PDB file of C-alpha atoms in Angstrom:
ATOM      1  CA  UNK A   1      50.674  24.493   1.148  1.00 92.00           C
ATOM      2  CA  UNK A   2      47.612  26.712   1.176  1.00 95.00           C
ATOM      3  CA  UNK A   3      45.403  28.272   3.760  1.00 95.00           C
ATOM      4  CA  UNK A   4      42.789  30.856   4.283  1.00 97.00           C
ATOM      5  CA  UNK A   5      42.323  34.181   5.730  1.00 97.00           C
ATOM      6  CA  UNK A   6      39.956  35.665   6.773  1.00 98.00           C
ATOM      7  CA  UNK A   7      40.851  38.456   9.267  1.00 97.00           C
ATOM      8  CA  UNK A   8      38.267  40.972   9.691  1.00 98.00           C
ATOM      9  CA  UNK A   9      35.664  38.537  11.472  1.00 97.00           C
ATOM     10  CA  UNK A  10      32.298  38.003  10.582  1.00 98.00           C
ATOM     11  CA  UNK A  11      30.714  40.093   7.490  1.00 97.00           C
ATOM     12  CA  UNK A  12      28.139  41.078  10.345  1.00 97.00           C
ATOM     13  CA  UNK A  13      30.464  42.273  12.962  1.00 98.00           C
ATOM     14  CA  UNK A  14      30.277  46.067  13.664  1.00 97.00           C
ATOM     15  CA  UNK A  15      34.019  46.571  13.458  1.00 98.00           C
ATOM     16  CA  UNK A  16      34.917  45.788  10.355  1.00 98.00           C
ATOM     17  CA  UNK A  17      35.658  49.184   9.427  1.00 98.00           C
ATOM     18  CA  UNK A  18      37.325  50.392  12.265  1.00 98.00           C
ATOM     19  CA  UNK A  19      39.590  47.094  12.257  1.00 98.00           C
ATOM     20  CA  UNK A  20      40.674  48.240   8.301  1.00 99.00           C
ATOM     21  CA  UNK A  21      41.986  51.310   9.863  1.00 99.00           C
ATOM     22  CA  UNK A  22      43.827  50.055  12.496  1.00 99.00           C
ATOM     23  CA  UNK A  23      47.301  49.411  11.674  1.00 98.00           C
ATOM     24  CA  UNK A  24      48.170  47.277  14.669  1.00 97.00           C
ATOM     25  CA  UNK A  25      45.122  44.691  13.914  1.00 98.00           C
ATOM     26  CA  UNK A  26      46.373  44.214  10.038  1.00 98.00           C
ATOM     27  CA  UNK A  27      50.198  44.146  10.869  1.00 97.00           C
ATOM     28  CA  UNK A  28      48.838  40.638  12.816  1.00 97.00           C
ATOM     29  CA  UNK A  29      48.627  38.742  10.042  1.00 96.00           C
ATOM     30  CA  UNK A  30      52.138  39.026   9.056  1.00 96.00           C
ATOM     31  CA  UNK A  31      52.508  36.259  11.570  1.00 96.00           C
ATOM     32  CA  UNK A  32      50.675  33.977   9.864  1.00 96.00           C
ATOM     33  CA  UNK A  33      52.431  34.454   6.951  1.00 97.00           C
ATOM     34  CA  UNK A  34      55.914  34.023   8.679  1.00 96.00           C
ATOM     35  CA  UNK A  35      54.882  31.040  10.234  1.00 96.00           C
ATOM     36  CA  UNK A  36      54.079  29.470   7.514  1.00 95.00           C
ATOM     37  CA  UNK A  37      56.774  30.368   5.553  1.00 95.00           C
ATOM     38  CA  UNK A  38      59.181  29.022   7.941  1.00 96.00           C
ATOM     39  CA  UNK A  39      56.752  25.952   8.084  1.00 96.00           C
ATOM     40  CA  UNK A  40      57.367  25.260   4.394  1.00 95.00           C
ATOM     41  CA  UNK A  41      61.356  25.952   4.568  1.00 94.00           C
ATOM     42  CA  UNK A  42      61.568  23.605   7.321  1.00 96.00           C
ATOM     43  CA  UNK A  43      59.117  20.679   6.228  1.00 96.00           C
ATOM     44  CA  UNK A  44      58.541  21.408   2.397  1.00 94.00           C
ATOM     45  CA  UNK A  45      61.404  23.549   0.931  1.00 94.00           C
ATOM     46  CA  UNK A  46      60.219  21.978  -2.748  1.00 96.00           C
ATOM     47  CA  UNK A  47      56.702  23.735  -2.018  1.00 95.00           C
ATOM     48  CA  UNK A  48      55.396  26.914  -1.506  1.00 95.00           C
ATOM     49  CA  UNK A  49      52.814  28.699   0.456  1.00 96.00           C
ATOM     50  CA  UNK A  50      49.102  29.483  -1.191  1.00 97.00           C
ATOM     51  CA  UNK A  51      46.392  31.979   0.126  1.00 98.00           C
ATOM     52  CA  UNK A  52      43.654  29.849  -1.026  1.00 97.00           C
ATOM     53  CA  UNK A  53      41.185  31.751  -0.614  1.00 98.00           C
ATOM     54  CA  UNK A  54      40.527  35.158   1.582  1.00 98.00           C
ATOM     55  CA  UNK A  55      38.207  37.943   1.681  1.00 98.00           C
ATOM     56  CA  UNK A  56      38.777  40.133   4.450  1.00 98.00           C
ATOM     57  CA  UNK A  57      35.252  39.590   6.186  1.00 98.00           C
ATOM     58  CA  UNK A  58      33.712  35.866   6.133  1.00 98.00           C
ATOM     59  CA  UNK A  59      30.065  34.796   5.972  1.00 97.00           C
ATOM     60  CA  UNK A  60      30.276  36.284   2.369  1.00 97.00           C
ATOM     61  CA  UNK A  61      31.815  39.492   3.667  1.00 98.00           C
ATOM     62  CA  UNK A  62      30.074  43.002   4.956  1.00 98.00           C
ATOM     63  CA  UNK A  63      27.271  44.127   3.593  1.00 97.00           C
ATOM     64  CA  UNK A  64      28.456  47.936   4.018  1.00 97.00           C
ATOM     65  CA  UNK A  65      32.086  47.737   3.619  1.00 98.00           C
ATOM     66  CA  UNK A  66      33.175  44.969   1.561  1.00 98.00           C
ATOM     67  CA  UNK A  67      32.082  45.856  -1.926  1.00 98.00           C
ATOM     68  CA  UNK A  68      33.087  50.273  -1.072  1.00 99.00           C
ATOM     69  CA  UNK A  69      36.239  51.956  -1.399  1.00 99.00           C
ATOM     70  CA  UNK A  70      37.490  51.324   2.292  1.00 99.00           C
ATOM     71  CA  UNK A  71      37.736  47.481   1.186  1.00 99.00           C
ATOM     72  CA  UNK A  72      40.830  48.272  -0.478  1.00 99.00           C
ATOM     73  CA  UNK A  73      42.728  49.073   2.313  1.00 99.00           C
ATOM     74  CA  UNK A  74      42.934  45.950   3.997  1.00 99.00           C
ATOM     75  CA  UNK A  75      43.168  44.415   0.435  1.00 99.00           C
ATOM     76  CA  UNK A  76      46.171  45.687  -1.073  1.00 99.00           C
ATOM     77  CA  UNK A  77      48.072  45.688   2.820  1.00 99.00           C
ATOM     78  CA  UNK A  78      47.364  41.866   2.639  1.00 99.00           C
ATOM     79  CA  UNK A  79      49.195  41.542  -0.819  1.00 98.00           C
ATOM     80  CA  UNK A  80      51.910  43.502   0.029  1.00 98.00           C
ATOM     81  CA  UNK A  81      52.547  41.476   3.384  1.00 97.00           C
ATOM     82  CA  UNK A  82      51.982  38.225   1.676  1.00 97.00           C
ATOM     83  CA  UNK A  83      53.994  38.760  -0.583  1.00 97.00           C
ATOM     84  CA  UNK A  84      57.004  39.706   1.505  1.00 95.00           C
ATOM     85  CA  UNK A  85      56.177  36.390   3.068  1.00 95.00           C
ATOM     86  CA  UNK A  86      56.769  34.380  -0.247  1.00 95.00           C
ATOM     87  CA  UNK A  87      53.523  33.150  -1.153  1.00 96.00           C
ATOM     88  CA  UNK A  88      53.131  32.548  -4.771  1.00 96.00           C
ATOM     89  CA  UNK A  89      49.409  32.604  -5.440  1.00 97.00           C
ATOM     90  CA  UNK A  90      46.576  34.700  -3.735  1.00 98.00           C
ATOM     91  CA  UNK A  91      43.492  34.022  -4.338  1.00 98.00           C
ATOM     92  CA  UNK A  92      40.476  36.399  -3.889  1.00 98.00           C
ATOM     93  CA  UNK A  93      36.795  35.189  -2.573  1.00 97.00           C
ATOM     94  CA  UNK A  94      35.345  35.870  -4.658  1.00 97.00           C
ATOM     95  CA  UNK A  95      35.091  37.650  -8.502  1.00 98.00           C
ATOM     96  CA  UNK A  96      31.369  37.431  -8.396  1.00 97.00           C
ATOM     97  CA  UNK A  97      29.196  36.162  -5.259  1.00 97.00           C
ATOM     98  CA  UNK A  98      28.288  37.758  -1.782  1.00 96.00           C
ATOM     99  CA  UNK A  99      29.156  41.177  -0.728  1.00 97.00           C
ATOM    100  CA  UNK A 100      33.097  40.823  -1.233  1.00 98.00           C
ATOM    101  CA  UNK A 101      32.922  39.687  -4.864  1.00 98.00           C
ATOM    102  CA  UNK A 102      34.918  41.948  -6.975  1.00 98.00           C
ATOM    103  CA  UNK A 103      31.940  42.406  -9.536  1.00 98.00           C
ATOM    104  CA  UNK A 104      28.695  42.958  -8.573  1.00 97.00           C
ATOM    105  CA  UNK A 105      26.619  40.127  -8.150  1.00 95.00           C
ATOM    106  CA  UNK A 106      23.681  41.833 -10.128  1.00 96.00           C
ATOM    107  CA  UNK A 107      25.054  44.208 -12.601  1.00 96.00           C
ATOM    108  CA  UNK A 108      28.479  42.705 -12.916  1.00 97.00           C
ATOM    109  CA  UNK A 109      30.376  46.072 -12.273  1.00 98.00           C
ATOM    110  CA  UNK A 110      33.503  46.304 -11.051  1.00 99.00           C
ATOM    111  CA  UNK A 111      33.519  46.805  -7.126  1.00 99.00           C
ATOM    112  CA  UNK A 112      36.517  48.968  -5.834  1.00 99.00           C
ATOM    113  CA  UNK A 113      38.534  46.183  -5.162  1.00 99.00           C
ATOM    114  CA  UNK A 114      38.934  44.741  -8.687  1.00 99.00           C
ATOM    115  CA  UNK A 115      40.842  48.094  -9.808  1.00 99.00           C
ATOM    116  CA  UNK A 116      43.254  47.802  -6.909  1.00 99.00           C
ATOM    117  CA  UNK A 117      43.575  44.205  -7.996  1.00 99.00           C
ATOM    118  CA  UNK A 118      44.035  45.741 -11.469  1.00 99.00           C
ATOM    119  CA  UNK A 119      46.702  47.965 -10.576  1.00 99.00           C
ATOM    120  CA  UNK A 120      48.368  45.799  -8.300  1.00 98.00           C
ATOM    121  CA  UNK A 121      48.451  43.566 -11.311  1.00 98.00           C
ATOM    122  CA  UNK A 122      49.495  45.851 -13.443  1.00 97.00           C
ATOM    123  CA  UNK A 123      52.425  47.454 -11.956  1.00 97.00           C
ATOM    124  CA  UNK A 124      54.054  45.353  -8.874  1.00 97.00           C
ATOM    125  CA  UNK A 125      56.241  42.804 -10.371  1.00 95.00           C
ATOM    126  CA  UNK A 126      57.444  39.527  -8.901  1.00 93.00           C
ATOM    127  CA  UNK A 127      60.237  40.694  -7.206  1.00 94.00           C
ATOM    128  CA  UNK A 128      59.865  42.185  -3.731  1.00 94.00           C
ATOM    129  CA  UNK A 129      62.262  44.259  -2.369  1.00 92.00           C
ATOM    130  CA  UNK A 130      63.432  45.325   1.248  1.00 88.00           C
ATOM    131  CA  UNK A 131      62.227  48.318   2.656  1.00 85.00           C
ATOM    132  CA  UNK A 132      63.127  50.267   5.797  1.00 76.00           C
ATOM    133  CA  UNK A 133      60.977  53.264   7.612  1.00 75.00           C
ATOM    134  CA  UNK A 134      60.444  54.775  10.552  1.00 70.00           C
ATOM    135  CA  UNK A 135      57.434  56.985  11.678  1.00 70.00           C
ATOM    136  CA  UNK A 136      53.969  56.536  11.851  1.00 86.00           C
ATOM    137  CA  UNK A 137      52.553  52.920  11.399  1.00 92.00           C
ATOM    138  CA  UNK A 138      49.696  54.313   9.484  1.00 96.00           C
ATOM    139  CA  UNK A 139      51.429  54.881   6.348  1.00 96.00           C
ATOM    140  CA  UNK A 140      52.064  51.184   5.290  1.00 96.00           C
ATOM    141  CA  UNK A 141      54.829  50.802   2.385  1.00 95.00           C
ATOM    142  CA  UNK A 142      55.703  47.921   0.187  1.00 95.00           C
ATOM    143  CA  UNK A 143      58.087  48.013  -3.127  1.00 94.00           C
ATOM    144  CA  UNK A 144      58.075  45.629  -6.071  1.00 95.00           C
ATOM    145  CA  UNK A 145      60.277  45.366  -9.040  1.00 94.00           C
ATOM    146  CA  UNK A 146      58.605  46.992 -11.681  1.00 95.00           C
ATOM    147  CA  UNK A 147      56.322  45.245 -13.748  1.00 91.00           C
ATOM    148  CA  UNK A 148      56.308  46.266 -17.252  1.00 77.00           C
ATOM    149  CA  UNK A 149      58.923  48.737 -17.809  1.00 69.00           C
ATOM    150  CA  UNK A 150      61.699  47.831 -15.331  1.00 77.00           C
ATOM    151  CA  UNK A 151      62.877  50.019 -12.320  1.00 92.00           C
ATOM    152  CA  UNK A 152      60.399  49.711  -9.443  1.00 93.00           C
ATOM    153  CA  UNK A 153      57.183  49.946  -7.836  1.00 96.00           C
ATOM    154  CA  UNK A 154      56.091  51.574  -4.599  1.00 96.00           C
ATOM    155  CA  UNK A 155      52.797  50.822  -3.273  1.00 98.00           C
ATOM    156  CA  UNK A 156      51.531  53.410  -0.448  1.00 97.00           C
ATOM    157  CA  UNK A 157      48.937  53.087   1.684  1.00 98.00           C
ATOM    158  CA  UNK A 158      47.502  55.816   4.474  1.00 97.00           C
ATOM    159  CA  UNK A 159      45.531  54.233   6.885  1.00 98.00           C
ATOM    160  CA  UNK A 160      45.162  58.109   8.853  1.00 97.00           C
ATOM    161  CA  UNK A 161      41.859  60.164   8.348  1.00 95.00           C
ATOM    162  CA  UNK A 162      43.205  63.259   9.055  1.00 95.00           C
ATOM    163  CA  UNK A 163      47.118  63.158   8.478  1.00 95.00           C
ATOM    164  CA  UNK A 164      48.749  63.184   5.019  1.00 95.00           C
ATOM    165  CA  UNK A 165      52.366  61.877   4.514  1.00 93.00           C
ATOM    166  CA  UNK A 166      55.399  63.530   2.122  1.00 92.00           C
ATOM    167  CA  UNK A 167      57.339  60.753   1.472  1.00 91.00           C
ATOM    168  CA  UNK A 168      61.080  60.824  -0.023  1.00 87.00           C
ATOM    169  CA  UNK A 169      62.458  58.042  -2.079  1.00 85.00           C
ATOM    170  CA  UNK A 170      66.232  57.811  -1.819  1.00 77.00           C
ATOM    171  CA  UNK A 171      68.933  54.859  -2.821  1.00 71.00           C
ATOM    172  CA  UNK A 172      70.392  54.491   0.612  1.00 55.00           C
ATOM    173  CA  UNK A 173      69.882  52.787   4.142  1.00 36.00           C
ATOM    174  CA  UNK A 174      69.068  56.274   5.736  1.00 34.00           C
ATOM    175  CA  UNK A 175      65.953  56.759   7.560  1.00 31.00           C
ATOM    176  CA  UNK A 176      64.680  60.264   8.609  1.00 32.00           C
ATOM    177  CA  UNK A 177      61.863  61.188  10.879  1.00 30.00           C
ATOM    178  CA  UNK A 178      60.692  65.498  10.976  1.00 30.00           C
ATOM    179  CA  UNK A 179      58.070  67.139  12.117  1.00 28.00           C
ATOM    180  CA  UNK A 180      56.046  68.590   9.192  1.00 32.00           C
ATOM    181  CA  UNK A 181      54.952  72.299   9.426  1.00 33.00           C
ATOM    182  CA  UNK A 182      51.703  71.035   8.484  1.00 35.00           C
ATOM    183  CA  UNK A 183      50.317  69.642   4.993  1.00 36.00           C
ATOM    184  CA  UNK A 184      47.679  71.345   2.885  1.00 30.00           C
ATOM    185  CA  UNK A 185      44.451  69.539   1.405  1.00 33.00           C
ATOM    186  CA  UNK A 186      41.548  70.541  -0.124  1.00 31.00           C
ATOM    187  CA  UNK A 187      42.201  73.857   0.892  1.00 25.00           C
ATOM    188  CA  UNK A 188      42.298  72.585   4.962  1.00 26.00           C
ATOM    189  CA  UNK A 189      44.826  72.315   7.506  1.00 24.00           C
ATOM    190  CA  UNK A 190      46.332  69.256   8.876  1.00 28.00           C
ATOM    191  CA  UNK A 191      49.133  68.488  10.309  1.00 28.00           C
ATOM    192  CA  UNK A 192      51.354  65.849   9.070  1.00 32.00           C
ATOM    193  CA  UNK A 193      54.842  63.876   8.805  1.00 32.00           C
ATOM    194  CA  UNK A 194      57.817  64.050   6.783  1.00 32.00           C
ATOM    195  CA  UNK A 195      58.903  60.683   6.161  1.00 38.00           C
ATOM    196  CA  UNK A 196      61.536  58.990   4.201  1.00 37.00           C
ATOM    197  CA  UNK A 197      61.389  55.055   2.593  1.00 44.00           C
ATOM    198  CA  UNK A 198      64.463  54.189   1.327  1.00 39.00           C
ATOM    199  CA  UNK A 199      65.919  50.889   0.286  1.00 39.00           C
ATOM    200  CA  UNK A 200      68.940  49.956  -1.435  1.00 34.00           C
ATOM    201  CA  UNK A 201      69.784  50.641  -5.229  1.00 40.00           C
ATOM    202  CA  UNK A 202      72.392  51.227  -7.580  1.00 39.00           C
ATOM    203  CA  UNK A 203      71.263  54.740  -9.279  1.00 45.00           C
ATOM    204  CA  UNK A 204      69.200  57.190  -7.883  1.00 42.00           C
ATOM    205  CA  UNK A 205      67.048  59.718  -9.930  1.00 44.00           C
ATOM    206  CA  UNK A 206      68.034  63.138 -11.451  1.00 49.00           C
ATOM    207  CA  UNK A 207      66.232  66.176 -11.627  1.00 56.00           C
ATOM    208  CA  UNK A 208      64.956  64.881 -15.341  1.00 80.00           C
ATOM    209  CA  UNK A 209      63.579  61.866 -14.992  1.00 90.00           C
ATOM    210  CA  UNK A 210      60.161  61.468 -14.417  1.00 94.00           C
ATOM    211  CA  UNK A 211      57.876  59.071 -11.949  1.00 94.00           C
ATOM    212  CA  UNK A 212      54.437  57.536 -12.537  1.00 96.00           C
ATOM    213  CA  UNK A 213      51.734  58.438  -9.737  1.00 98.00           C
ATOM    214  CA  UNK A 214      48.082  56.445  -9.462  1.00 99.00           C
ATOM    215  CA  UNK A 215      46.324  57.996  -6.307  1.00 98.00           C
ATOM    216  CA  UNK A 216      43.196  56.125  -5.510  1.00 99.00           C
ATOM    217  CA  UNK A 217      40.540  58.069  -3.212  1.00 99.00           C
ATOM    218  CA  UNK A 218      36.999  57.995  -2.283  1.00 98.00           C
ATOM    219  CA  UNK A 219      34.206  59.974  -4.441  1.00 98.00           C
ATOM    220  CA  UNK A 220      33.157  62.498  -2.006  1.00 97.00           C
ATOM    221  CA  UNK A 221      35.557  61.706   0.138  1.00 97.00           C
ATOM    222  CA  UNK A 222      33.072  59.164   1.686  1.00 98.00           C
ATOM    223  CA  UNK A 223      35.239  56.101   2.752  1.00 98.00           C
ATOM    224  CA  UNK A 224      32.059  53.718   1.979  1.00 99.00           C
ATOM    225  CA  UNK A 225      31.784  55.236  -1.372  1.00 99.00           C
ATOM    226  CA  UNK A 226      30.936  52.354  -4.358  1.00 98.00           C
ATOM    227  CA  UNK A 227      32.740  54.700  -6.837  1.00 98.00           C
ATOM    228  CA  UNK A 228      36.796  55.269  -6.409  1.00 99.00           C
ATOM    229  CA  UNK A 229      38.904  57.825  -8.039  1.00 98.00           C
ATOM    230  CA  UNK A 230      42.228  57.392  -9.895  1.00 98.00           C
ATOM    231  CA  UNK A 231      43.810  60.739  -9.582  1.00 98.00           C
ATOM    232  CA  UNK A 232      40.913  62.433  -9.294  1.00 97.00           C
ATOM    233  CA  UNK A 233      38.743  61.070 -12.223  1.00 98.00           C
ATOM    234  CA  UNK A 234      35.962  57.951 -10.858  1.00 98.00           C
ATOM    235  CA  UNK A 235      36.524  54.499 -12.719  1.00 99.00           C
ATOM    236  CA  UNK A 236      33.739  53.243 -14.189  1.00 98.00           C
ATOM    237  CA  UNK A 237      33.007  51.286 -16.938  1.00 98.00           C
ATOM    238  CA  UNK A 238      32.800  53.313 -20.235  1.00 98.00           C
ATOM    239  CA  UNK A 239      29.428  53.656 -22.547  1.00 96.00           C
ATOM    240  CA  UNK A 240      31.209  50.145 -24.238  1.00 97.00           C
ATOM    241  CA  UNK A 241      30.811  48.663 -20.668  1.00 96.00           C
ATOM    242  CA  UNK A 242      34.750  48.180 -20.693  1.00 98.00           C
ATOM    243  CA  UNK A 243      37.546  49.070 -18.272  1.00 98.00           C
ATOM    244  CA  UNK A 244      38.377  52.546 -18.622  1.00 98.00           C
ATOM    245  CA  UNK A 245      41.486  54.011 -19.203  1.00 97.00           C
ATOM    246  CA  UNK A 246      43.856  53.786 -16.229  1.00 98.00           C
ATOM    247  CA  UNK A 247      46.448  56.575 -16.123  1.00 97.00           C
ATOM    248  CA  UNK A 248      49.443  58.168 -14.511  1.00 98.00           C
ATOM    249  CA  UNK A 249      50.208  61.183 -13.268  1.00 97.00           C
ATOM    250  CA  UNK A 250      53.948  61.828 -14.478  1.00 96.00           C
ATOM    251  CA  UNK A 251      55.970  63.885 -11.827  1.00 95.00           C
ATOM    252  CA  UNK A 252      59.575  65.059 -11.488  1.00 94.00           C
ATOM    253  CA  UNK A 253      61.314  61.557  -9.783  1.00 92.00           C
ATOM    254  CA  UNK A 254      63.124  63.960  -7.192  1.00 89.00           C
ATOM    255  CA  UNK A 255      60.146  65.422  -5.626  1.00 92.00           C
ATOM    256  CA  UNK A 256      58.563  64.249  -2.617  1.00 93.00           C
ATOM    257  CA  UNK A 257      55.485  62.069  -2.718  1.00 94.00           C
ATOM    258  CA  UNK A 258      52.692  63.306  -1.006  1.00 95.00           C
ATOM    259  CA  UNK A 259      49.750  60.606   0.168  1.00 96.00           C
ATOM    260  CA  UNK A 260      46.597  61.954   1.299  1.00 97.00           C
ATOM    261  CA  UNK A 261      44.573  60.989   4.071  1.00 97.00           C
ATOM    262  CA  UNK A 262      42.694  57.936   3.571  1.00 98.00           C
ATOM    263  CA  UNK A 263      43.984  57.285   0.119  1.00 98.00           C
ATOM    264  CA  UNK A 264      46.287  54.830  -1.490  1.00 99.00           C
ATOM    265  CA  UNK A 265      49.102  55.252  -4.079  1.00 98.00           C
ATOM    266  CA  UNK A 266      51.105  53.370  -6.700  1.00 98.00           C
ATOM    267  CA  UNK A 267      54.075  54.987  -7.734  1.00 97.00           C
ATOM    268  CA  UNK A 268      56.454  53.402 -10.466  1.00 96.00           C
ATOM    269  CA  UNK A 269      59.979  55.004 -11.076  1.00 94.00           C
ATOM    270  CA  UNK A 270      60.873  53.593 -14.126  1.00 93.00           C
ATOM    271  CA  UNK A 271      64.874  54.787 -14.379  1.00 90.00           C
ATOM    272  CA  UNK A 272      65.280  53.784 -10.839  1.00 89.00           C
ATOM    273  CA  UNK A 273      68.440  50.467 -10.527  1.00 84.00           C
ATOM    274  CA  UNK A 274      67.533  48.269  -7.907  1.00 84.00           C
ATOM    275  CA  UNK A 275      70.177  45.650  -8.059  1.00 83.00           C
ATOM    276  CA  UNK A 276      67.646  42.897  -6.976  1.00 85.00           C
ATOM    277  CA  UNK A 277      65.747  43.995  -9.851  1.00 87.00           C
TER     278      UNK A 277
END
């Protein structure tokens, strides 16, 4: 059973941006996604639900948001809630075409979006696990099996402009909430939460092992910015005009996570024993 989505409004509607940013307006579509889950147990349990097509803004998307950085938030959120949902394909409008293509429609260059796509690719695997958090709704959290090299993936996204998140990863159904005495970045003061995800595994990690990071952020910190950065270095095409190199950061597994303002993160702890995994 498939269906489209389109949840941003028109391409030429003003808002667009501001609805990417609000949590409250992107957690809505989750009902679509129940409903027609439940739809398909009821009616069609030998079927399963499609996202046949969506890109965010319709009438070929916005002309200044849908091919910049800020596209991605609403992007990978959508994944990760359609995939707790059960759907088993996703389809983006469009790879090339209209403002929301993931290649330019005159160079051919990879848009923002098609490296998210890429890393979501890359890294979340098929099997999505339960996860529990309190705290602010702006930090949006979704974990995968891993995809390549077992354990699991954690996909992070902070939907706040001006508050960063630490966020601790632990094996157990405990959920804690603090007050932060304040988070630095870029050399300024914010303030910010300490937040734990947790979920439910068989073997935590030890001082020793080690954690993959991929933080994606604006160039120039401009949200509308064509160019993204994966841990600090911009992806673009290399002088061969292919895909550059796409690597982690490799962290001690124990220490917190910290998630910048307006940024997104990928996070792959590949020791970690989920038994669902």
């Amino acid at each position: 059973m498939t269906h489209h989505i389109y949840n941003l409004g028109a391409g030429n509607d003003p808002h667009v941006a501001n609805r990417i940013l609000d949590p409250q307006h992107l957690s809505r579509v989750s009902d679509t996604f129940r409903d027609l889950q439940l739809t398909v147990q009821r009616h069609g349990p030998w079927s399963a639900p499609w996202v046949g097509e969506a890109g965010g803004a319709y009438n070929s998307g916005s002309r200044t948001v849908s091919n910049t950085f800020l596209d991605s938030f609403w992007y990978l959120d959508q994944l990760g809630q359609s995939a707790k949902y059960d759907t088993k394909v996703y389809c983006r409008q469009t790879l090339i075409g209209g403002n929301y293509g993931l290649l330019d429609t005159d160079t051919y260059v990879p848009n923002p979006d098609y490296y998210s796509a890429l890393l979501w690719h890359r890294l979340m695997g098929n099997g999505v696990l339960s996860i529990d958090f309190g705290g602010t709704s702006y930090l949006r959290a979704y974990a995968h099996c891993g995809k390549q090299k077992g354990g699991i993936a954690l996909l992070l996204i902070n939907l706040s402009q001006n508050m960063g998140s630490m966020v601790t990863v632990r094996n157990d159904l405990n959920v804690g909430l603090a007050q932060g005495q304040g988070i630095t970045r870029d050399s300024s003061f914010v303030h910010g939460l300490k937040r734990t995800v947790s979920w439910v595994g068989s073997k935590a990690s030890d001082g020793l092992e080690k954690r993959e990071e991929y933080h994606l952020t604006a160039q120039d910190g401009n949200r509308f910015a064509r160019t993204m950065l994966l841990n600090g270095v911009p992806l673009e095409l290399t002088e061969d005009g292919d895909i550059p190199p796409m690597y982690p950061v490799q962290v001690s597994a124990s220490s917190p996570i910290y998630v910048a303002p307006l940024s997104i993160a990928f996070v792959v702890f590949p020791d970690f024993e989920a038994d669902a995994c």
